XYZ file of C-alpha atoms in Angstrom:
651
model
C -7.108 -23.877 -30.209
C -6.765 -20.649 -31.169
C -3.534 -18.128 -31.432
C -2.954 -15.587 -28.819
C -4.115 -12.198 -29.798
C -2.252 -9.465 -30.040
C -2.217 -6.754 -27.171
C -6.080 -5.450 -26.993
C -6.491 -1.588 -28.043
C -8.709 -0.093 -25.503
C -10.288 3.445 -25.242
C -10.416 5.481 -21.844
C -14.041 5.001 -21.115
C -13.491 0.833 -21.610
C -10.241 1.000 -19.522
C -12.051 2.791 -16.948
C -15.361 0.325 -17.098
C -12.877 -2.735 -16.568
C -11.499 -0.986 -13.511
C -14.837 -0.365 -12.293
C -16.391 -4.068 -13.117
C -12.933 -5.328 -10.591
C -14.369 -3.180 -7.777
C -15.941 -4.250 -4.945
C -19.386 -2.965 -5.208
C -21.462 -3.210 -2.041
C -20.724 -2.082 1.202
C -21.792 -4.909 3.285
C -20.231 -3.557 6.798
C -19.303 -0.316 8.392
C -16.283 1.229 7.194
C -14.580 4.286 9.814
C -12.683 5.484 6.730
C -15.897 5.592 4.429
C -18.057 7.853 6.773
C -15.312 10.434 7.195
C -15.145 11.220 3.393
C -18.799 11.586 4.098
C -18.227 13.991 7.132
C -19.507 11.525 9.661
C -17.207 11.107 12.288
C -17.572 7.640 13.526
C -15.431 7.666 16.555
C -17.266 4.321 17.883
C -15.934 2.298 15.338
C -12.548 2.612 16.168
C -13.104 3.580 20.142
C -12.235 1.900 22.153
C -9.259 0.546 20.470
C -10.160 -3.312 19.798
C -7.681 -5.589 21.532
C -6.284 -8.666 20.473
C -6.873 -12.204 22.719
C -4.832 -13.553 25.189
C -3.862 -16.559 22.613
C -3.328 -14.531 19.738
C -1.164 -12.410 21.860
C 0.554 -15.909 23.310
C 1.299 -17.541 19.933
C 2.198 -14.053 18.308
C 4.458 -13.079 21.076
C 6.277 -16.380 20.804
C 7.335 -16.326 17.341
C 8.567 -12.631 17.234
C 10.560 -14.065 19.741
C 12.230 -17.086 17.601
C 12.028 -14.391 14.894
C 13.734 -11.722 16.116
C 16.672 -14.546 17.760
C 17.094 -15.726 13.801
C 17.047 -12.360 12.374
C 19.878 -11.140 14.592
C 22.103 -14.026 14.531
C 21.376 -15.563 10.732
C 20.588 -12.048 8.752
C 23.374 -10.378 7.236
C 21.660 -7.427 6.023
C 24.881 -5.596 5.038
C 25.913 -8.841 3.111
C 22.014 -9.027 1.170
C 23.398 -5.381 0.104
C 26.875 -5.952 -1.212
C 25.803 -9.283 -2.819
C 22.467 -7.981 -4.030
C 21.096 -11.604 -3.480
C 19.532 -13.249 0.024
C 21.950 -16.229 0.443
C 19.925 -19.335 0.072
C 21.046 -20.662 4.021
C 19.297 -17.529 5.278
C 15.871 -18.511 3.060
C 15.701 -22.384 4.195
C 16.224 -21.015 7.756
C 12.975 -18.691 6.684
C 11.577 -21.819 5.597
C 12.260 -23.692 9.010
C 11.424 -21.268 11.086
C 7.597 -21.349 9.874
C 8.048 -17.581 8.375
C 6.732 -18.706 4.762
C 3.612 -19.744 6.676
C 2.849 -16.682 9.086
C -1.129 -16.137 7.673
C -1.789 -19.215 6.577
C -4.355 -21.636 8.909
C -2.540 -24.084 10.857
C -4.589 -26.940 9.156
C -2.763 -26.505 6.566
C 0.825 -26.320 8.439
C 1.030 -22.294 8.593
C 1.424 -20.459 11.875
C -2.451 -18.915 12.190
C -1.188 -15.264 12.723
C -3.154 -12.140 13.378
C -3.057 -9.596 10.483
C -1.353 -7.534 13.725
C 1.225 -10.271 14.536
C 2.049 -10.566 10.419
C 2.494 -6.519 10.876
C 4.273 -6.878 13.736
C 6.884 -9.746 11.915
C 7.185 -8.047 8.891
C 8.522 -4.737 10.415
C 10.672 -6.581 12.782
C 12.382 -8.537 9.655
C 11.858 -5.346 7.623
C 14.351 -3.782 9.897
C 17.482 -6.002 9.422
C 16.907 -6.755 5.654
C 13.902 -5.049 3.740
C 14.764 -7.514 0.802
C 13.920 -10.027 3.034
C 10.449 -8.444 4.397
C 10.151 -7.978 0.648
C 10.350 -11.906 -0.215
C 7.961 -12.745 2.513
C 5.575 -9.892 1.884
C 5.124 -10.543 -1.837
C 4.745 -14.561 -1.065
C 1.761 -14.197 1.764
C -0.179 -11.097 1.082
C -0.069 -10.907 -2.822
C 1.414 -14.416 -3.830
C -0.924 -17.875 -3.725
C -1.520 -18.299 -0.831
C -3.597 -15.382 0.108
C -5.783 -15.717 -3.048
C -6.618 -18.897 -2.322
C -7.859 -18.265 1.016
C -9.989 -16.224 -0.318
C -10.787 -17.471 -3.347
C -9.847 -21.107 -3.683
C -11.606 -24.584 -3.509
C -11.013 -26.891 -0.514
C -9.238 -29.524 -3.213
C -6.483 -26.060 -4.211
C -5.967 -25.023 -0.598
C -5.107 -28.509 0.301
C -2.710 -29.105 -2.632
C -1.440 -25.892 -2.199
C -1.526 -24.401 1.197
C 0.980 -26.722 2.769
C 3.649 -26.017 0.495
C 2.936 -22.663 0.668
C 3.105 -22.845 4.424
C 6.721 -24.658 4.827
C 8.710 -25.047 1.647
C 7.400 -23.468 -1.796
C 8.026 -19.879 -2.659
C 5.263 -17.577 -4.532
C 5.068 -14.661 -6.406
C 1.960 -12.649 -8.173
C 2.344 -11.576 -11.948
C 0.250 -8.943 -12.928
C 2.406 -5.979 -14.530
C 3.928 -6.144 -18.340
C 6.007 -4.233 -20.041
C 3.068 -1.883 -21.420
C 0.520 -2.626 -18.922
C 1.078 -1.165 -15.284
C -2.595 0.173 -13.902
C -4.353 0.011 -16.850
C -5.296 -3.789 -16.882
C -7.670 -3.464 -19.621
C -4.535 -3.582 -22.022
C -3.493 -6.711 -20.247
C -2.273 -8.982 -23.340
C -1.026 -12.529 -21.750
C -4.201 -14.895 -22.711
C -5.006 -17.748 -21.676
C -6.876 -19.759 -24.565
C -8.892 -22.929 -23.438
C -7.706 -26.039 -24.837
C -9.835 -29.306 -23.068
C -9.274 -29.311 -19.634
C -6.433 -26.530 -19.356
C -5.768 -23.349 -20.956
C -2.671 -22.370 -22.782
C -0.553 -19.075 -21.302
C 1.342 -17.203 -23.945
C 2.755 -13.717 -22.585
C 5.515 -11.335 -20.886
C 5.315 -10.212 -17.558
C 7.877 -8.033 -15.487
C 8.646 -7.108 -12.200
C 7.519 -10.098 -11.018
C 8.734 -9.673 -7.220
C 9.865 -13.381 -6.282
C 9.242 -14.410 -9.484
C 13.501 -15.717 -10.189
C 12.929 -17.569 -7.399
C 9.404 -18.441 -7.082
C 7.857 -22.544 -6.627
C 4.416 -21.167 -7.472
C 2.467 -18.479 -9.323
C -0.527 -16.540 -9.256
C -0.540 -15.283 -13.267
C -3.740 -12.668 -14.523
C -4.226 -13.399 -17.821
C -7.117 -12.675 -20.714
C -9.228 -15.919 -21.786
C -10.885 -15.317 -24.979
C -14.423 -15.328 -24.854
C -15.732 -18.248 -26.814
C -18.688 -20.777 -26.898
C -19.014 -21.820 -23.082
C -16.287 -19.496 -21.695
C -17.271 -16.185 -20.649
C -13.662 -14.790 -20.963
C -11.825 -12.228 -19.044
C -9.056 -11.320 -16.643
C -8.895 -14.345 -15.132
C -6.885 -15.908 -12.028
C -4.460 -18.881 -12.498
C -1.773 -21.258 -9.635
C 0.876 -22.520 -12.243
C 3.680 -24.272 -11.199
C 6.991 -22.390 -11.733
C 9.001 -25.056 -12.984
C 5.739 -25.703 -16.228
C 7.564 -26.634 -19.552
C 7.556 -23.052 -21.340
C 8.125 -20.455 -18.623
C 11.357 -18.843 -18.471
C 12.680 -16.364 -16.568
C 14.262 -14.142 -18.817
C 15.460 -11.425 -16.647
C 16.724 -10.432 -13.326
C 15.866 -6.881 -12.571
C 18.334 -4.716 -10.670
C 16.903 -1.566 -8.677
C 18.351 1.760 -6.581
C 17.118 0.088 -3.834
C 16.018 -3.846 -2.682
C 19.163 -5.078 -3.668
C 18.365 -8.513 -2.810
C 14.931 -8.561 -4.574
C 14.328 -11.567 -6.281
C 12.609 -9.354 -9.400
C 12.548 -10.522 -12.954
C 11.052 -10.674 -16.257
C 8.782 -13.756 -16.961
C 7.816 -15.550 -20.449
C 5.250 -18.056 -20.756
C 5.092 -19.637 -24.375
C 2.421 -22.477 -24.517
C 2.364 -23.192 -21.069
C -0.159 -25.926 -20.388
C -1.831 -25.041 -16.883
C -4.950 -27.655 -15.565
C -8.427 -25.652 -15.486
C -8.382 -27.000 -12.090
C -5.786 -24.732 -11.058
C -7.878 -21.628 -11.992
C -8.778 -19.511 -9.181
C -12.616 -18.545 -8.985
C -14.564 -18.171 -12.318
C -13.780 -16.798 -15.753
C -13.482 -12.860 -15.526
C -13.178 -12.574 -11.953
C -9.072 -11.998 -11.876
C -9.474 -8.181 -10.969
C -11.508 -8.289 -8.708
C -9.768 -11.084 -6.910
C -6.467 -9.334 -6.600
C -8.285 -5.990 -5.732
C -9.878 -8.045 -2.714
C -6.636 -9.612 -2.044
C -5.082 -6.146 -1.662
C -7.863 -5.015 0.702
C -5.405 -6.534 3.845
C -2.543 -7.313 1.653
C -2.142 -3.550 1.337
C -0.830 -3.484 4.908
C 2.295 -5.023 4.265
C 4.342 -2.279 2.906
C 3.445 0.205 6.028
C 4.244 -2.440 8.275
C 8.019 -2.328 6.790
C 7.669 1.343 6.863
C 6.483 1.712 10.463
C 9.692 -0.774 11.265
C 11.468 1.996 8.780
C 10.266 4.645 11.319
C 11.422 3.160 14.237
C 15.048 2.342 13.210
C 15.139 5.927 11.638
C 14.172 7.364 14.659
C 16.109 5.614 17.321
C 19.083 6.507 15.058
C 18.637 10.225 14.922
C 18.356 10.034 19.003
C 21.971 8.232 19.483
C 23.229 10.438 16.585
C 22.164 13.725 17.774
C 22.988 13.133 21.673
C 26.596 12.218 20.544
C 27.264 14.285 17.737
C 27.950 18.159 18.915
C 28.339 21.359 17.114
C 28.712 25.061 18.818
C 29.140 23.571 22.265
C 25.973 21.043 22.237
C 25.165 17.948 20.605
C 22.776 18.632 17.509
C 19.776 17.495 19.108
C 19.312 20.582 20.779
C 19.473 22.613 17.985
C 15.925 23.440 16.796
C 16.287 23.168 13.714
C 17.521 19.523 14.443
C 15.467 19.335 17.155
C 11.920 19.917 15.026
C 12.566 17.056 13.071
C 13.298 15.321 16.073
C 9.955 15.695 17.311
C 8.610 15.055 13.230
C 9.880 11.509 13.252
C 8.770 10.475 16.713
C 5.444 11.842 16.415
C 4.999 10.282 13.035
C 6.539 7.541 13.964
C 3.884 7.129 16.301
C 1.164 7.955 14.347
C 2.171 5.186 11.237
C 2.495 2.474 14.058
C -1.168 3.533 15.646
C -2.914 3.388 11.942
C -1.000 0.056 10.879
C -2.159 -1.327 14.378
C -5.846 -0.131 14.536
C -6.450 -1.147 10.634
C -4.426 -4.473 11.511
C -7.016 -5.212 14.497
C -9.659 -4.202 12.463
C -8.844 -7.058 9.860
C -8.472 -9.178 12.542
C -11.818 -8.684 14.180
C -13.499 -8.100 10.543
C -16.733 -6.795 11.747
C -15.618 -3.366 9.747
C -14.847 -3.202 5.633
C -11.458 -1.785 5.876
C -10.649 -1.629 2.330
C -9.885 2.358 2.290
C -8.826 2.455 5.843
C -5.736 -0.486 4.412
C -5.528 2.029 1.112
C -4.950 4.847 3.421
C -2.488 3.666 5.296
C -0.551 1.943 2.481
C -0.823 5.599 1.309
C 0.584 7.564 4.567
C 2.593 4.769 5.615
C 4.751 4.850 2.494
C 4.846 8.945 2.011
C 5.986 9.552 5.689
C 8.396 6.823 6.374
C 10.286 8.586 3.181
C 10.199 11.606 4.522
C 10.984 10.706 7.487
C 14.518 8.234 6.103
C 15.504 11.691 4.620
C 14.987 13.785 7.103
C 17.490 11.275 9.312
C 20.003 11.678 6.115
C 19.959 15.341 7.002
C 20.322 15.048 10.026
C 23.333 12.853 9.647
C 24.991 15.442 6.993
C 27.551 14.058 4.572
C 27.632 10.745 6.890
C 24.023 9.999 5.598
C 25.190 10.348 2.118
C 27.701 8.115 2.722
C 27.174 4.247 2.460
C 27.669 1.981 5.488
C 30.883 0.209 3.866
C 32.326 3.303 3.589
C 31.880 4.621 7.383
C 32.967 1.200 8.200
C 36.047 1.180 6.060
C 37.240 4.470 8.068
C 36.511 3.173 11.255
C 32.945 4.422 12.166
C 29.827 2.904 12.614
C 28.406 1.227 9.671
C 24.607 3.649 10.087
C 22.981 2.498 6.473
C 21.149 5.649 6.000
C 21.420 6.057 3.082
C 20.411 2.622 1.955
C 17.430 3.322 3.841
C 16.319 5.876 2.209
C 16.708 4.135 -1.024
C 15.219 0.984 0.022
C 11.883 2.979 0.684
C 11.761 4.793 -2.266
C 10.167 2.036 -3.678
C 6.870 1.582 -1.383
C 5.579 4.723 -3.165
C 5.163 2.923 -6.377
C 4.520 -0.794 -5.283
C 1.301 -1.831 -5.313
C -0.762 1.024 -6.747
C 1.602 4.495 -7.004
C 0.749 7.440 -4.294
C -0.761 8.565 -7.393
C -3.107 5.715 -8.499
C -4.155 5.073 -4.468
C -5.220 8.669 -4.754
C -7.346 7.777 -7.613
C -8.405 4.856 -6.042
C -9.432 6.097 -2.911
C -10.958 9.021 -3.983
C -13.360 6.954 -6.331
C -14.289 4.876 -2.896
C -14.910 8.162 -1.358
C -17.139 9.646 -3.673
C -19.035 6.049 -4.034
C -22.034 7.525 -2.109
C -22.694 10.389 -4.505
C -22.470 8.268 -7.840
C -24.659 5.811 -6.528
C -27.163 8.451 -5.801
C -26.228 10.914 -8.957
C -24.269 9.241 -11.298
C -26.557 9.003 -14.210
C -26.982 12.703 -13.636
C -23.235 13.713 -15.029
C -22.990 10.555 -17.121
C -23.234 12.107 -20.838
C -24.715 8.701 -21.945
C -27.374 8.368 -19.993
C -30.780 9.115 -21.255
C -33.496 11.664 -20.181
C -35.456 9.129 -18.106
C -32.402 7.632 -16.176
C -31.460 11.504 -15.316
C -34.581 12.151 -13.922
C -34.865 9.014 -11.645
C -31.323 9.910 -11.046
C -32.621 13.482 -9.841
C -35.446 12.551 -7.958
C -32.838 9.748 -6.190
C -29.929 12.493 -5.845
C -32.757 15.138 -4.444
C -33.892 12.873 -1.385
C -29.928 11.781 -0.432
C -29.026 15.232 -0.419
C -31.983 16.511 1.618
C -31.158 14.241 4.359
C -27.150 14.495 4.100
C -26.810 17.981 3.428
C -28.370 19.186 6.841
C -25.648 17.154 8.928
C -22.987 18.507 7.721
C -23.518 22.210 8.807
C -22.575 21.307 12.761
C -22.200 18.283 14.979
C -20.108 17.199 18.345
C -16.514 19.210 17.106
C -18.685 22.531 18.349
C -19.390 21.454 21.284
C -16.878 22.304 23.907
C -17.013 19.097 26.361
C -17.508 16.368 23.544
C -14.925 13.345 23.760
C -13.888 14.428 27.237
C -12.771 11.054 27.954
C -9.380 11.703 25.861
C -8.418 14.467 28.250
C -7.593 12.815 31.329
C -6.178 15.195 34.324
C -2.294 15.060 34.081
C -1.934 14.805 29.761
C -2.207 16.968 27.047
C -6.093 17.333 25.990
C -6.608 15.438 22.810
C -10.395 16.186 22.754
C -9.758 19.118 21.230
C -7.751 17.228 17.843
C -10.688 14.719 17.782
C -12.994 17.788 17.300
C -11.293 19.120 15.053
C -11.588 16.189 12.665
C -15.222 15.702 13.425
C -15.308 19.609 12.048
C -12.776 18.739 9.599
C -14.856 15.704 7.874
C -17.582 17.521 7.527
C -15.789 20.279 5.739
C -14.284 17.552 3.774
C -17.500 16.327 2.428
C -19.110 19.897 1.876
C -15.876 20.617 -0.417
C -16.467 17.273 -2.383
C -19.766 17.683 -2.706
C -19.049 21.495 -3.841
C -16.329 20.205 -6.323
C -18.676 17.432 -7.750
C -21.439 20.246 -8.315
C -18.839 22.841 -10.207
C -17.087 20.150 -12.390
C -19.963 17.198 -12.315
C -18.928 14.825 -14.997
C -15.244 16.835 -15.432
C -14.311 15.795 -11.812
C -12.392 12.366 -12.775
C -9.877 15.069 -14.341
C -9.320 16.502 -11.528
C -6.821 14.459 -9.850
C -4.783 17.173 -8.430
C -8.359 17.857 -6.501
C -8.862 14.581 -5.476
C -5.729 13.801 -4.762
C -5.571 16.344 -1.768
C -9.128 15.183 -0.749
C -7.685 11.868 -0.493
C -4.764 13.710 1.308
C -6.825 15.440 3.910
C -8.421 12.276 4.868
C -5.487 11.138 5.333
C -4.392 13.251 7.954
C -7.499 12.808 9.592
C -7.814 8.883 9.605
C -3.910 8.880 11.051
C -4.911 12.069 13.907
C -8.177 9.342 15.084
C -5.842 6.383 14.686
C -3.469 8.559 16.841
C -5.796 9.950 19.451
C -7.278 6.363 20.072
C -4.135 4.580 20.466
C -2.838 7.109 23.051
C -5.654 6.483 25.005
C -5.820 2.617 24.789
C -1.890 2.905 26.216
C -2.813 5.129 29.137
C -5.964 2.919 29.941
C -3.219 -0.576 29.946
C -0.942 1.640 32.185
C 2.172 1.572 29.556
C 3.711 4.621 28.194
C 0.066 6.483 28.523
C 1.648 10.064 29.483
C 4.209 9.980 26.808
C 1.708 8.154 23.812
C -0.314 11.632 24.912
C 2.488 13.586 24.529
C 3.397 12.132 20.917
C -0.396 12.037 19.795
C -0.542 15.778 20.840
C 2.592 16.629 18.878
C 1.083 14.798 15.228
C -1.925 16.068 15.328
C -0.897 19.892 16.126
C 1.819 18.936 12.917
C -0.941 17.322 10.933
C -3.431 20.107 11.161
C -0.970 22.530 9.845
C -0.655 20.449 6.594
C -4.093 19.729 6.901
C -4.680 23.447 6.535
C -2.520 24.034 3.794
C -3.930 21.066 2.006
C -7.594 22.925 2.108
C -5.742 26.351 0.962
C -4.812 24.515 -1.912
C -8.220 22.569 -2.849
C -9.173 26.292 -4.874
C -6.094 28.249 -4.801
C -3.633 26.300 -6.938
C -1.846 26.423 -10.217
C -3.480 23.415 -11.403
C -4.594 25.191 -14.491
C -1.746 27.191 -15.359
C 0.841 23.839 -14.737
C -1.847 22.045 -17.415
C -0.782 24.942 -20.089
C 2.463 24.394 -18.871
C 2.320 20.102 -19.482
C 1.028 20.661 -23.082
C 3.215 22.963 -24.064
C 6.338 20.796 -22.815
C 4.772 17.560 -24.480
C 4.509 19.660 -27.745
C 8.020 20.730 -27.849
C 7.344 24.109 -27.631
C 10.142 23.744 -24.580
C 12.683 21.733 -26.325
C 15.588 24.977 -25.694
C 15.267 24.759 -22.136
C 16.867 21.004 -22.944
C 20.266 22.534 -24.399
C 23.734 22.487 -22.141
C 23.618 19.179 -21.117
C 24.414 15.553 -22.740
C 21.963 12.620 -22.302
C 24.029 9.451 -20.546
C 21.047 7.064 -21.615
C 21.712 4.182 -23.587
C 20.053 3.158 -26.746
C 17.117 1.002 -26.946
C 13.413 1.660 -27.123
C 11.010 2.965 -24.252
C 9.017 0.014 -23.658
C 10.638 -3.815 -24.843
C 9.149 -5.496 -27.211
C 6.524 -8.308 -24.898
C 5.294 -10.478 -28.244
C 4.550 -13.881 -27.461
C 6.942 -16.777 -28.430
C 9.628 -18.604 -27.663
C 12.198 -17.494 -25.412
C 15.462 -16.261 -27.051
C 17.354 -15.577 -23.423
C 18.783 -18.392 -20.845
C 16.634 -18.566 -17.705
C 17.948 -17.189 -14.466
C 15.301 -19.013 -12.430
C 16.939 -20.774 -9.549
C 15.552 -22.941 -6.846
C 16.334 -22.060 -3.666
C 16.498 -25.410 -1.107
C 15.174 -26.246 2.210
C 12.819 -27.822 3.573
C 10.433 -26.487 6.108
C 9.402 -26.777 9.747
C 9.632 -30.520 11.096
C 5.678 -31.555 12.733
């Protein structure tokens, strides 16, 4: 057996080719998202709305029911806040209640839910402890067992789905102290030794991980005679001789998030407890994230809701100048922000939810997206309600409490959320990320054309390829149906607001979308990875326009079952005359910008050349370096793993 290595040393162009290998080439089935970066607006894929069945509906129904009766009577969300821990009473009656097992097949003692019902749980439990819709997120959608539906071998889902389901906690460990998403760099290894390999490595923020049964660990196997090597997949029991949790993380927000730092020295894991082959880790938690994604704006579309119905009784009861503050408009227009918003998170967490469901569409943007938009306008929307509360929003719920008000956690709120644009891919890597899916039609065709590697030969097959695509995509994009006056009539019924006219404008808008890409991708060619600030409005736009459809669609499906249909109008008409004015802006800015002058700016800071705007103030950091030291070896620090008890739900 051979040593661990030390942490591998990895150019750009490698750490970019092992991001590339982990991505899901083909597209196998339709994808609503996918043709709109292309400026072909879909609409049938997502109209009409699909709808779940009576059964799902049934069985989904009945445990939001049990769910919602625990969370009200056996969540102390205010406690999980003071204590910064989830009292271990409240997780075995998790564990009871079936919770640990909401997507996992009933054969295996889980609950069978719909990706919608899961959505539909999470932001309901989300709501009276987001620590708590943290635990169960990271254990379902990113822990083992969600992996292994995917992924795993009859004999690993049936030794490990069923504890999954009703008793065992999991957690996913991908992230180390110099390695966030840049996996290339990623140093734990996993060396074969007979039938197991041997873990050596650091990983932190492992969500779950203090009090995790089971793990899903990414770590590097050596290549080596009959091993291929690679970012590979592993289950490893929590409790393995050599694992030690060295660390519980505490955070501004998610008090009671079971985070911590994790050390594996020698850890002995069975080969039969790898997950797929050799090499294949990336891409299996990059698949795993295509749905898992949808977990975080679930929790923020719950976010929305409580944010919302708290500005209403706020601003009806609060008055100022002879009025209450609602009907202020200043108040007032962000009012009308959150409800419409509000609206439009739930109608894109629902339709992308379905679409999982019914998977007869690849939703891995359309899940991207709304992780994306999900987690940027539930934040804005928590701090518009802390403005709206004044001083009382900046002031914790204790505190009200103490001096005999309501205890409105606002503040916590906004805190709490902060997080979701950073977990699981930053706004800025899912900009990145998305905007590589988006563009995946034009380096198919024309990638060898701006690669500076490629030879003469592969750049003219590459031309002759790019010169046919372009010949018949080009031509579509100069008009279609959002000219045409009468197109979607069916979404303006007599008696609502006319949404035809916002579903034109995105059929106009997609198109313009994809003559601007296709315009930057000619200008910069093989400079247009660089360009992030570019892409990452692209990304933006669509965006907009994915959550206006989602929007548009859902107020119609609601008028067509009879319930709410005037006033789901009425809130779909109110985003998507909001969204098109960012949308606007967010063109304005694709080629008038500072991009280039804040660049100057950037290197002059990183040089120093700034270092006197830095004088007048002390620095209240501690000592320590940047980045801890994550060298294999034996723990030097206690472990603060703990095991939480409980069984789970009796047959």
């Amino acid at each position: 057996m051979t040593a661990p290595s030390a942490r591998p040393t990895v150019s750009e162009r490698e750490a970019r080719e092992v991001a590339e290998a982990a991505r899901e080439q083909d597209w196998r089935k339709p994808s609503f998202a996918k043709e709109l970066f292309l400026g072909r607006f879909r609409l049938d894929l997502i109209h009409p709305h699909p709808r779940p069945s009576g059964e799902e509906s049934r069985r989904g129904e009945e445990f939001l029911a049990r769910l919602r009766a625990f969370c009200a009577t056996k969540v102390d969300g205010a406690r999980i806040e003071r204590e910064a821990r989830i009292p271990d009473e409240t997780i075995a009656g998790l564990k009871e209640l079936g919770a640990l097992g909401m997507k996992i097949d009933p054969e295996y003692g889980g609950l069978g839910l719909s990706q919608v019902y899961y959505n539909k749980a999470l932001a309901l439990v989300g709501s009276a402890s987001p620590a708590i819709g943290a635990l169960l997120s990271a254990h379902q959608s990113i822990g083992v067992p969600q992996p292994l539906k995917m992924f795993g071998t009859p004999e690993q889902k049936e030794a490990f789905l069923p504890r999954c389901a009703r008793t065992d906690i999991s957690a996913f460990l991908l992230t180390e102290p110099d390695v966030g998403s840049d996996p290339a760099r990623l140093a734990t290894t996993a060396v074969p030794d007979g039938d197991h390999y041997v873990l050596d490595g650091v990983k932190l923020w492992t969500t779950n991980g203090v009090v995790a049964d089971l793990l899903v660990v990414m770590a590097r196997v050596p290549a080596s005679e009959g091993h291929k090597g690679g970012i590979t997949a592993f289950v490893v029991e929590a409790d393995s001789e050599g694992i030690t949790v060295e660390n519980r993380n505490a955070f501004m927000g998610l008090r009671g998030l079971e985070n911590g730092v994790t050390r594996f020295h020698r850890v002995r894991v069975p080969a039969a407890h790898r997950i797929g082959p050799e090499g294949a880790g990336l891409k299996i938690a990059l698949s795993t994230l295509n749905t898992g994604r949808l977990s975080l704006p679930a929790m923020c579309v719950g976010a929305g809701k409580w944010c919302l119905k708290i500005a209403r009784e706020w601003s009806g009861a609060r008055e100022q100048w002879g009025r209450p503050v609602g009907k202020h408009e200043a108040v007032g227009s962000k009012i009308s922000f959150m409800a419409a918003t509000t609206f439009a998170l739930e109608a894109v967490l629902d339709l992308a939810g379905r679409m999982a469901d019914e998977d007869r569409n690849d939703i891995r943007i359309e899940a991207a997206l709304a992780k994306l938009y999900g987690s940027e306008m539930a934040w804005l929307i928590a701090d518009e309600l802390v403005q709206i509360r004044g001083g009382r929003g900046f002031e914790t719920a204790d505190s009200l409490a103490a001096r005999g008000e309501r205890a409105v956690p606002a503040e916590q709120m906004l805190r709490d959320l902060r997080i979701n644009r950073i977990f699981e891919g930053s706004t800025e890597i899912m900009h990145l990320l998305i905007a590589r899916e988006a563009v995946d039609a034009h380096l198919s065709v024309a990638g060898d054309l701006i690669d500076p590697e490629k030879s003469l030969p592969d750049k003219a097959r590459a031309g002759a390829r790019a010169g046919g695509f372009y010949a018949r995509w080009l031509p579509k994009l100069v008009t279609g149906p959002g000219r045409v006056p009468g197109a979607y009539g069916e979404f303006r019924p007599a008696g609502h607001p006319d949404l035809s006219v916002h579903l034109r404008y995105v059929e106009r808008s997609a198109r313009k979308l994809a003559r601007s890409t296709f315009y930057a991708m000619s200008r910069w060619q093989g400079r247009m990875e660089t360009k992030q600030n570019f892409l990452g409005r692209i990304v933006d736009i669509g965006a907009e326009l994915f959550a206006m459809s989602a929007a548009c669609v859902r107020a119609e499906m609601l008028r067509d079952e009879g319930g709410h249909g005037r006033e789901a109008y009425q809130l779909a008409d109110a985003f998507c005359r909001q969204a098109r004015l960012r949308v606007e802006e967010l063109y304005g800015r694709l080629w008038s910008n500072t991009d280039s002058l804040d660049h100057k700016v950037v290197r002059g800071v990183l040089a120093g050349t700034y270092t006197w705007l830095e004088d007048g103030v002390l620095d209240p950091s501690g000592e320590g370096p940047w980045i801890a030291d994550a060298a294999p070896g034996p723990a030097t620090r206690p472990d603060v793993h703990r095991t939480v008890p409980g069984g789970g739900p009796e047959d």
